[in-house]
Short mmCIF file of C-alpha atoms and ligand atoms in Angstrom, two decimals:
data_model
loop_
_atom_site.label_atom_id
_atom_site.label_comp_id
_atom_site.label_asym_id
_atom_site.label_seq_id
_atom_site.Cartn_x
_atom_site.Cartn_y
_atom_site.Cartn_z
CA MET A 11 -132.99 -17.07 9.53
CA GLN A 12 -136.17 -15.16 10.37
CA ASP A 13 -138.83 -14.72 7.95
CA ASN A 14 -137.90 -11.58 6.83
CA ASN A 15 -140.57 -10.87 4.12
CA LYS A 16 -141.96 -7.93 5.84
CA THR A 17 -138.84 -6.61 7.24
CA PRO A 18 -137.80 -3.06 6.07
CA LEU A 19 -134.28 -4.37 5.35
CA ASN A 20 -133.20 -3.59 2.02
CA VAL A 21 -130.24 -6.19 1.42
CA LYS A 22 -129.62 -5.26 -2.06
CA ARG A 23 -129.01 -1.41 -1.23
CA LEU A 24 -126.85 -2.74 1.93
CA THR A 25 -124.53 -4.97 -0.51
CA GLU A 26 -124.18 -1.99 -3.06
CA PHE A 27 -123.17 0.04 0.28
CA ARG A 28 -120.60 -2.48 1.50
CA ARG A 29 -119.06 -2.71 -2.08
CA ASP A 30 -119.00 1.17 -2.29
CA LEU A 31 -117.01 1.36 0.92
CA HIS A 32 -114.98 -1.46 -0.27
CA ARG A 33 -114.01 0.40 -3.65
CA HIS A 34 -113.14 3.64 -1.65
CA PRO A 35 -111.20 2.29 1.49
CA GLU A 36 -109.52 4.76 3.82
CA LEU A 37 -106.72 4.78 6.57
CA LYS A 38 -106.97 5.45 10.04
CA PHE A 39 -108.55 8.66 11.06
CA ASN A 40 -108.78 9.94 7.32
CA GLU A 41 -112.50 8.00 6.61
CA PHE A 42 -114.00 11.11 5.76
CA ARG A 43 -115.64 9.53 2.77
CA THR A 44 -116.89 6.74 4.74
CA SER A 45 -118.03 8.80 7.48
CA GLU A 46 -120.03 10.93 4.98
CA LYS A 47 -121.43 7.64 3.56
CA ILE A 48 -122.74 6.68 6.83
CA ALA A 49 -124.15 10.26 7.68
CA GLU A 50 -126.14 10.19 4.39
CA PHE A 51 -127.65 6.78 5.37
CA LEU A 52 -128.43 7.86 8.74
CA THR A 53 -129.83 11.24 7.42
CA ALA A 54 -132.01 9.22 5.04
CA LEU A 55 -133.40 6.92 8.05
CA ASP A 56 -133.92 10.15 9.75
CA ILE A 57 -131.88 9.04 12.88
CA PRO A 58 -130.00 11.55 14.94
CA PHE A 59 -126.15 11.48 15.20
CA LYS A 60 -123.22 13.28 16.19
CA ARG A 61 -119.99 13.27 14.05
CA GLY A 62 -116.41 14.41 15.10
CA LEU A 63 -115.26 12.19 17.93
CA ALA A 64 -112.03 10.72 16.84
CA THR A 65 -112.37 13.13 13.88
CA THR A 66 -114.34 10.70 11.57
CA GLY A 67 -116.24 9.09 14.22
CA ILE A 68 -120.20 8.87 14.27
CA VAL A 69 -122.54 8.10 16.98
CA ALA A 70 -126.19 7.29 16.12
CA SER A 71 -128.77 7.37 18.45
CA ILE A 72 -132.09 5.35 18.07
CA TYR A 73 -134.69 6.38 20.62
CA GLY A 74 -137.23 3.92 21.62
CA HIS A 75 -140.88 5.13 21.71
CA GLY A 76 -141.12 7.69 24.36
CA HIS A 77 -137.31 8.20 24.88
CA SER A 78 -135.14 11.11 23.54
CA ALA A 79 -131.88 12.57 24.30
CA ASP A 80 -133.33 14.06 27.71
CA ASN A 81 -135.08 11.02 28.52
CA PRO A 82 -132.56 7.99 26.91
CA GLY A 83 -133.77 5.36 29.52
CA PRO A 84 -131.31 2.08 29.44
CA ALA A 85 -128.84 2.72 26.82
CA LEU A 86 -126.83 0.20 24.68
CA GLY A 87 -123.98 0.83 22.85
CA ILE A 88 -122.89 -1.20 19.55
CA ARG A 89 -119.70 -0.64 17.68
CA ALA A 90 -118.51 -1.04 14.24
CA ASP A 91 -114.96 0.22 12.99
CA ILE A 92 -114.66 1.97 9.61
CA ASP A 93 -111.24 1.98 8.78
CA ALA A 94 -109.02 0.19 6.32
CA LEU A 95 -105.55 -0.78 5.76
CA PRO A 96 -102.26 0.17 4.14
CA MET A 97 -101.92 -2.44 1.29
CA GLU A 98 -102.59 -3.06 -2.36
CA GLU A 99 -105.70 -5.20 -3.02
CA ALA A 100 -104.78 -7.93 -5.27
CA ASN A 101 -108.59 -8.79 -6.08
CA ASN A 102 -110.23 -8.81 -9.33
CA LEU A 103 -113.50 -7.59 -8.41
CA ASP A 104 -115.47 -4.92 -9.95
CA TYR A 105 -115.81 -3.30 -6.64
CA ALA A 106 -112.11 -3.84 -5.92
CA SER A 107 -110.19 -0.69 -4.14
CA GLN A 108 -109.60 2.44 -6.38
CA HIS A 109 -107.28 3.75 -3.80
CA LYS A 110 -104.01 2.90 -4.30
CA GLY A 111 -102.20 1.36 -1.10
CA CYS A 112 -105.09 1.00 0.82
CA MET A 113 -107.49 -1.60 1.06
CA HIS A 114 -110.41 -3.21 3.21
CA ALA A 115 -108.60 -6.19 4.26
CA CYS A 116 -110.10 -6.77 7.56
CA GLY A 117 -113.88 -6.55 6.47
CA HIS A 118 -114.67 -3.23 8.40
CA ASP A 119 -116.50 -2.26 5.47
CA GLY A 120 -118.82 -5.09 6.41
CA HIS A 121 -119.00 -4.06 10.03
CA THR A 122 -120.31 -0.78 9.25
CA ALA A 123 -122.72 -2.08 6.86
CA MET A 124 -124.38 -4.68 9.03
CA LEU A 125 -124.64 -1.78 11.66
CA LEU A 126 -126.49 0.18 9.16
CA GLY A 127 -128.58 -2.83 8.28
CA ALA A 128 -129.49 -3.03 12.08
CA ALA A 129 -129.95 0.77 12.13
CA GLU A 130 -132.93 0.29 9.51
CA LEU A 131 -134.50 -2.46 11.26
CA LEU A 132 -134.53 -0.82 14.51
CA SER A 133 -135.50 2.50 13.56
CA ALA A 134 -138.42 1.12 11.60
CA ASP A 135 -140.00 -0.41 14.46
CA ARG A 136 -139.36 2.13 18.01
CA ARG A 137 -141.23 -0.47 20.16
CA PHE A 138 -138.15 -0.91 22.86
CA GLU A 139 -137.86 0.49 26.22
CA GLY A 140 -134.57 2.71 25.79
CA THR A 141 -131.97 3.76 23.49
CA VAL A 142 -129.54 1.96 21.26
CA HIS A 143 -126.23 4.02 20.32
CA LEU A 144 -124.48 2.98 17.31
CA ILE A 145 -120.64 3.58 17.25
CA PHE A 146 -118.81 4.00 14.32
CA GLN A 147 -115.42 4.00 15.16
CA PRO A 148 -112.31 4.96 13.10
CA GLY A 149 -108.91 3.94 13.59
CA GLU A 150 -108.93 0.58 14.68
CA GLU A 151 -106.00 -0.50 12.62
CA GLY A 152 -103.05 0.64 15.05
CA GLY A 153 -104.77 3.80 15.86
CA ALA A 154 -106.50 2.99 18.99
CA GLY A 155 -109.36 4.84 17.97
CA ALA A 156 -111.53 3.37 20.28
CA ARG A 157 -109.42 5.09 23.22
CA VAL A 158 -109.33 8.15 21.20
CA MET A 159 -113.25 8.21 20.98
CA MET A 160 -113.38 7.65 24.78
CA ASP A 161 -110.60 10.27 25.63
CA GLU A 162 -112.68 12.67 23.48
CA GLY A 163 -115.92 11.90 25.69
CA LEU A 164 -117.85 8.91 24.08
CA PHE A 165 -119.33 7.41 27.41
CA ARG A 166 -119.77 10.73 29.26
CA LEU A 167 -121.64 11.84 26.02
CA PHE A 168 -123.50 8.71 25.26
CA PRO A 169 -123.42 6.73 28.55
CA CYS A 170 -123.63 2.87 27.79
CA GLN A 171 -124.96 0.20 30.29
CA ALA A 172 -123.42 -2.41 27.96
CA VAL A 173 -121.53 -2.57 24.76
CA PHE A 174 -121.11 -4.84 22.03
CA ALA A 175 -119.07 -5.74 18.59
CA LEU A 176 -118.49 -8.50 15.92
CA HIS A 177 -115.72 -9.04 13.82
CA ASN A 178 -115.95 -11.05 10.52
CA TRP A 179 -113.71 -14.05 10.98
CA PRO A 180 -112.11 -16.50 8.43
CA ALA A 181 -111.45 -19.40 10.81
CA LEU A 182 -115.41 -20.04 11.19
CA PRO A 183 -117.79 -21.34 8.38
CA GLN A 184 -119.96 -18.47 6.64
CA GLY A 185 -122.71 -17.98 8.69
CA HIS A 186 -121.36 -19.12 11.80
CA MET A 187 -121.08 -17.29 15.03
CA GLY A 188 -119.11 -17.57 18.35
CA THR A 189 -117.96 -15.88 21.44
CA LYS A 190 -116.80 -16.83 24.80
CA VAL A 191 -116.60 -15.53 28.27
CA GLY A 192 -113.36 -13.67 29.38
CA PRO A 193 -110.49 -13.08 26.79
CA ILE A 194 -111.23 -13.56 23.45
CA MET A 195 -108.46 -11.53 21.73
CA ALA A 196 -104.91 -10.89 23.14
CA SER A 197 -103.19 -7.69 24.14
CA GLY A 198 -100.31 -6.36 21.84
CA ILE A 199 -97.81 -4.32 23.03
CA THR A 200 -94.68 -3.10 20.94
CA PHE A 201 -91.23 -2.75 22.43
CA GLU A 202 -87.74 -1.32 21.20
CA ILE A 203 -84.65 -2.67 22.81
CA ILE A 204 -81.49 -0.37 22.29
CA ILE A 205 -77.88 -2.46 23.13
CA ARG A 206 -74.87 0.28 23.26
CA GLY A 207 -71.69 -1.06 23.25
CA LYS A 208 -68.47 0.50 21.49
CA GLY A 209 -67.86 0.27 17.95
CA GLY A 210 -64.69 -0.11 16.34
CA HIS A 211 -62.72 -2.36 13.61
CA ALA A 212 -63.96 -5.83 12.82
CA ALA A 213 -60.35 -7.21 13.38
CA LEU A 214 -60.10 -5.57 16.83
CA PRO A 215 -62.91 -6.85 18.80
CA HIS A 216 -60.77 -6.61 22.08
CA SER A 217 -60.60 -2.99 21.98
CA THR A 218 -64.66 -2.89 21.31
CA ILE A 219 -67.96 -3.92 23.12
CA ASP A 220 -69.63 -5.52 20.26
CA PRO A 221 -73.34 -5.09 20.67
CA VAL A 222 -74.23 -7.49 17.92
CA PRO A 223 -73.50 -10.94 19.79
CA VAL A 224 -75.29 -9.09 22.90
CA ALA A 225 -78.37 -8.80 20.51
CA CYS A 226 -78.26 -12.22 19.78
CA ALA A 227 -77.93 -13.42 23.12
CA ILE A 228 -81.19 -11.19 24.20
CA VAL A 229 -83.22 -12.40 21.26
CA THR A 230 -82.65 -16.18 22.15
CA GLN A 231 -83.00 -15.34 26.01
CA LEU A 232 -86.47 -13.44 25.35
CA GLN A 233 -88.00 -16.69 24.37
CA SER A 234 -87.32 -18.40 27.41
CA LEU A 235 -89.88 -15.90 28.93
CA VAL A 236 -92.55 -17.79 27.10
CA SER A 237 -91.33 -21.35 27.81
CA ARG A 238 -90.07 -20.93 31.33
CA ARG A 239 -91.86 -18.14 32.98
CA MET A 240 -95.39 -18.40 31.57
CA ASP A 241 -97.97 -20.28 33.09
CA PRO A 242 -98.10 -23.04 30.39
CA LEU A 243 -101.76 -22.68 30.20
CA ASP A 244 -101.71 -19.10 29.39
CA ALA A 245 -101.09 -18.38 25.95
CA ALA A 246 -98.52 -16.10 25.19
CA VAL A 247 -96.19 -14.86 21.97
CA LEU A 248 -93.12 -13.22 21.69
CA THR A 249 -91.96 -12.19 18.43
CA ILE A 250 -88.87 -10.02 17.28
CA GLY A 251 -89.74 -8.92 14.17
CA LYS A 252 -86.99 -6.32 12.89
CA ILE A 253 -83.14 -5.94 14.03
CA GLU A 254 -81.26 -2.95 12.98
CA ALA A 255 -77.29 -2.99 13.16
CA GLY A 256 -74.17 -1.92 11.46
CA THR A 257 -72.93 -0.44 7.74
CA SER A 258 -70.38 -2.72 6.62
CA PRO A 259 -69.02 -6.32 7.31
CA ASN A 260 -65.60 -4.81 8.63
CA ILE A 261 -67.02 -2.45 11.19
CA ILE A 262 -68.11 -3.42 14.84
CA PRO A 263 -71.17 -1.04 15.16
CA SER A 264 -71.51 0.76 18.55
CA GLU A 265 -75.39 -0.04 18.57
CA VAL A 266 -78.34 -2.52 17.67
CA LYS A 267 -81.75 -1.95 17.64
CA ILE A 268 -84.32 -4.73 18.41
CA TYR A 269 -88.08 -4.42 17.77
CA GLY A 270 -90.69 -6.67 18.85
CA THR A 271 -94.37 -7.21 20.25
CA CYS A 272 -95.89 -9.70 22.54
CA ARG A 273 -99.15 -10.96 22.86
CA THR A 274 -100.93 -12.35 25.99
CA LEU A 275 -104.61 -13.14 27.16
CA THR A 276 -104.15 -11.79 30.87
CA ASP A 277 -103.11 -8.70 32.31
CA GLU A 278 -100.96 -10.54 34.92
CA SER A 279 -99.03 -12.31 31.78
CA GLN A 280 -98.61 -8.94 30.09
CA SER A 281 -96.91 -7.42 33.35
CA LEU A 282 -94.82 -10.56 33.59
CA PHE A 283 -93.55 -10.16 29.69
CA LEU A 284 -92.77 -6.58 30.14
CA GLU A 285 -90.85 -6.94 33.32
CA GLY A 286 -89.00 -10.08 32.02
CA VAL A 287 -88.27 -8.16 28.69
CA LYS A 288 -86.49 -5.57 30.68
CA ARG A 289 -84.78 -7.54 33.51
CA LEU A 290 -83.13 -9.96 30.44
CA SER A 291 -82.33 -7.32 28.40
CA HIS A 292 -80.44 -5.28 30.97
CA HIS A 293 -78.92 -8.16 32.76
CA THR A 294 -77.66 -9.96 29.41
CA ALA A 295 -76.19 -6.60 28.12
CA LYS A 296 -74.59 -5.97 31.35
CA ALA A 297 -72.73 -9.53 31.61
CA HIS A 298 -71.21 -8.45 28.06
CA CYS A 299 -70.27 -5.08 29.48
CA ALA A 300 -72.91 -3.29 27.08
CA GLN A 301 -75.99 -1.36 28.21
CA ALA A 302 -79.65 -1.82 27.19
CA GLU A 303 -82.31 0.28 27.20
CA VAL A 304 -85.88 -0.93 26.86
CA ILE A 305 -88.74 1.39 25.50
CA ILE A 306 -92.29 0.27 25.85
CA LYS A 307 -94.42 1.93 22.88
CA PRO A 308 -97.09 3.59 23.82
CA GLY A 309 -100.68 2.89 22.06
CA GLY A 310 -100.38 -0.65 22.95
CA TYR A 311 -103.81 -2.51 23.02
CA PRO A 312 -105.28 -4.54 26.15
CA ASN A 313 -106.75 -7.76 25.75
CA THR A 314 -110.13 -7.86 24.46
CA SER A 315 -112.03 -9.79 27.55
CA ASN A 316 -115.57 -10.35 27.47
CA HIS A 317 -117.56 -9.70 30.52
CA SER A 318 -119.38 -13.06 31.71
CA LYS A 319 -123.06 -11.88 31.57
CA GLU A 320 -122.80 -9.95 28.66
CA ALA A 321 -120.84 -12.86 26.83
CA ARG A 322 -123.47 -15.31 27.58
CA PHE A 323 -126.50 -13.12 26.63
CA MET A 324 -124.62 -12.49 23.25
CA ALA A 325 -124.23 -16.34 22.85
CA SER A 326 -127.73 -16.68 23.45
CA ILE A 327 -128.51 -14.25 20.49
CA MET A 328 -126.45 -15.92 18.06
CA ARG A 329 -128.01 -19.26 18.96
CA ASP A 330 -131.50 -17.61 18.19
CA THR A 331 -130.01 -16.03 15.07
CA VAL A 332 -128.22 -18.81 13.31
CA GLY A 333 -129.19 -21.83 15.37
CA GLU A 334 -127.75 -23.99 17.98
CA GLN A 335 -125.42 -25.98 15.46
CA ARG A 336 -123.81 -22.80 13.98
CA ALA A 337 -123.28 -20.63 17.40
CA ASN A 338 -120.30 -21.57 19.33
CA SER A 339 -120.37 -20.00 23.06
CA ASP A 340 -116.72 -21.16 23.80
CA VAL A 341 -114.59 -20.25 20.82
CA ARG A 342 -110.77 -20.62 21.12
CA PRO A 343 -109.26 -17.13 21.53
CA ALA A 344 -107.06 -15.31 18.99
CA MET A 345 -103.74 -13.98 19.70
CA THR A 346 -104.14 -10.97 17.47
CA ALA A 347 -105.49 -7.57 19.06
CA GLU A 348 -108.40 -5.39 18.94
CA ASP A 349 -108.88 -1.82 20.25
CA PHE A 350 -112.54 -2.73 21.49
CA GLY A 351 -110.81 -4.11 24.59
CA PHE A 352 -110.50 -0.33 25.66
CA MET A 353 -114.27 -0.01 25.60
CA LEU A 354 -114.42 -3.56 27.92
CA GLN A 355 -112.48 -1.90 30.30
CA ASN A 356 -114.90 0.86 31.02
CA VAL A 357 -118.23 -0.58 29.99
CA PRO A 358 -119.53 -4.21 30.77
CA GLY A 359 -119.79 -5.83 27.23
CA ALA A 360 -118.88 -8.70 24.65
CA TYR A 361 -117.19 -8.91 21.44
CA GLY A 362 -117.95 -12.00 18.91
CA TRP A 363 -117.30 -13.29 15.53
CA ILE A 364 -119.27 -13.94 12.66
CA GLY A 365 -117.67 -16.50 10.22
CA ASN A 366 -116.88 -15.08 6.82
CA GLY A 367 -115.22 -18.79 5.66
CA ASN A 368 -111.80 -19.45 4.61
CA ASP A 369 -111.85 -21.26 1.19
CA ALA A 370 -111.12 -19.94 -2.17
CA ASP A 371 -114.20 -17.90 -2.49
CA SER A 372 -113.76 -15.80 0.56
CA GLY A 373 -110.09 -14.86 -0.17
CA GLY A 374 -108.10 -16.52 2.98
CA ASP A 375 -107.12 -14.59 6.04
CA LEU A 376 -107.62 -11.19 7.56
CA HIS A 377 -105.06 -8.56 6.33
CA SER A 378 -104.28 -10.72 2.99
CA THR A 379 -104.32 -9.05 -0.22
CA THR A 380 -107.24 -11.18 -1.47
CA TYR A 381 -109.35 -10.70 1.53
CA ASP A 382 -113.29 -9.65 0.91
CA PHE A 383 -116.04 -9.46 3.47
CA ASN A 384 -118.72 -12.03 2.65
CA ASP A 385 -122.00 -10.48 1.67
CA LYS A 386 -123.96 -13.42 2.77
CA ASN A 387 -123.30 -12.03 6.38
CA LEU A 388 -124.99 -8.66 6.11
CA GLU A 389 -128.48 -9.87 6.51
CA ILE A 390 -127.72 -12.21 9.42
CA GLY A 391 -125.30 -9.55 11.30
CA ALA A 392 -127.95 -6.78 10.41
CA PHE A 393 -130.89 -9.36 12.24
CA PHE A 394 -128.56 -10.44 14.67
CA TRP A 395 -127.79 -6.73 15.95
CA GLU A 396 -131.62 -6.20 15.92
CA LYS A 397 -132.27 -8.95 18.14
CA LEU A 398 -129.40 -8.44 20.34
CA ALA A 399 -130.97 -4.92 21.07
CA ARG A 400 -134.58 -5.67 21.35
CA GLN A 401 -133.74 -8.72 23.45
CA TRP A 402 -131.34 -6.75 25.62
CA PHE A 403 -134.37 -4.07 26.58
CA LEU A 404 -136.46 -6.94 27.47
CA THR A 405 -134.31 -8.80 29.61
CA GLU A 406 -130.88 -7.33 30.61
CA ALA A 407 -131.50 -3.52 31.02
CA GLN A 408 -133.89 -4.43 33.87
CA ARG A 409 -131.46 -6.94 35.92
ZN1 LIG B 30 -107.37 -5.71 11.12
ZN1 LIG B 31 -110.65 -5.71 12.01
#
């Protein structure tokens, strides 16, 4: 870590800020209090910002010396997601959630605080040639908030030459960082299959078209997409998480609904999957005189695929921040999904991880009822973003 004796970063205040957000988590597009707290923090630093993109989103702009809204120069975007999850916190912390059925179990409270720490550092010394846009994004958890902000003009109003984001990561030890070139997180697509047959008496199957065995056959067949259609070196997951059918053991239902999700790291695997789900469902149903309808749900996330120049640059800043031993420039990708992938489809950039640790103290896995962002990362994250921004203007913006 840097010698930060003389920096303007107030770690104690930042920690209190993070814990206040943790105490008051808010669900997607309802982050009104969170948004207000971010606005107060920015106002105290005299940083201009625009509110209202995707309802509760905020974009703050820190201008380097000689730059302004009319003359932004090269511009860089850094994104933090701000929303929480619909679950009950099981932690016995003095700052545990006070909002019933809502919890910061993905550490977005920490992402928000790290970015505000960077705002404090960057605004205190404006010796950089351009503009840093801090993007506080709502609705990451299933709301595609990144896409909503973009649809409402994010990159038109605040053009960025590159965009970066960090996620706290329990699989890495606290204080370690990592990224990679190419796909780092999977795409997440949800689908529904409706199998229609003909219902009737359980004792008279010959006068019905029973959709239940058809559904069972489809569920089994679908896994052959993973084992027989995918390139074995391309990661892919298909999970059926919910099946609905029938009302009674002595009635053959007329319809079965199957709900599933597939996760892939490349666009090619995703198309292969979606085509395969449709083909296997239709033909298996047809073979049993039933019919299948496949509905691909809107709102799926694309994979999060890092651009090579930006990922390499991000990795170099990780090495500078936490040291060679703690920085990994080629992490194993994860099959979870992230809406930052939408931003990377439009603007070059990279996404990386900051280790939260996965021991008893750090609360286990993301989305678990005992999760908690590790406050030791606030300072590291704030300095990381400051370093990344300053270095980007020096070397990357010019290329
Ligand atoms: Zn999450
Ligand atoms: Zn998250």
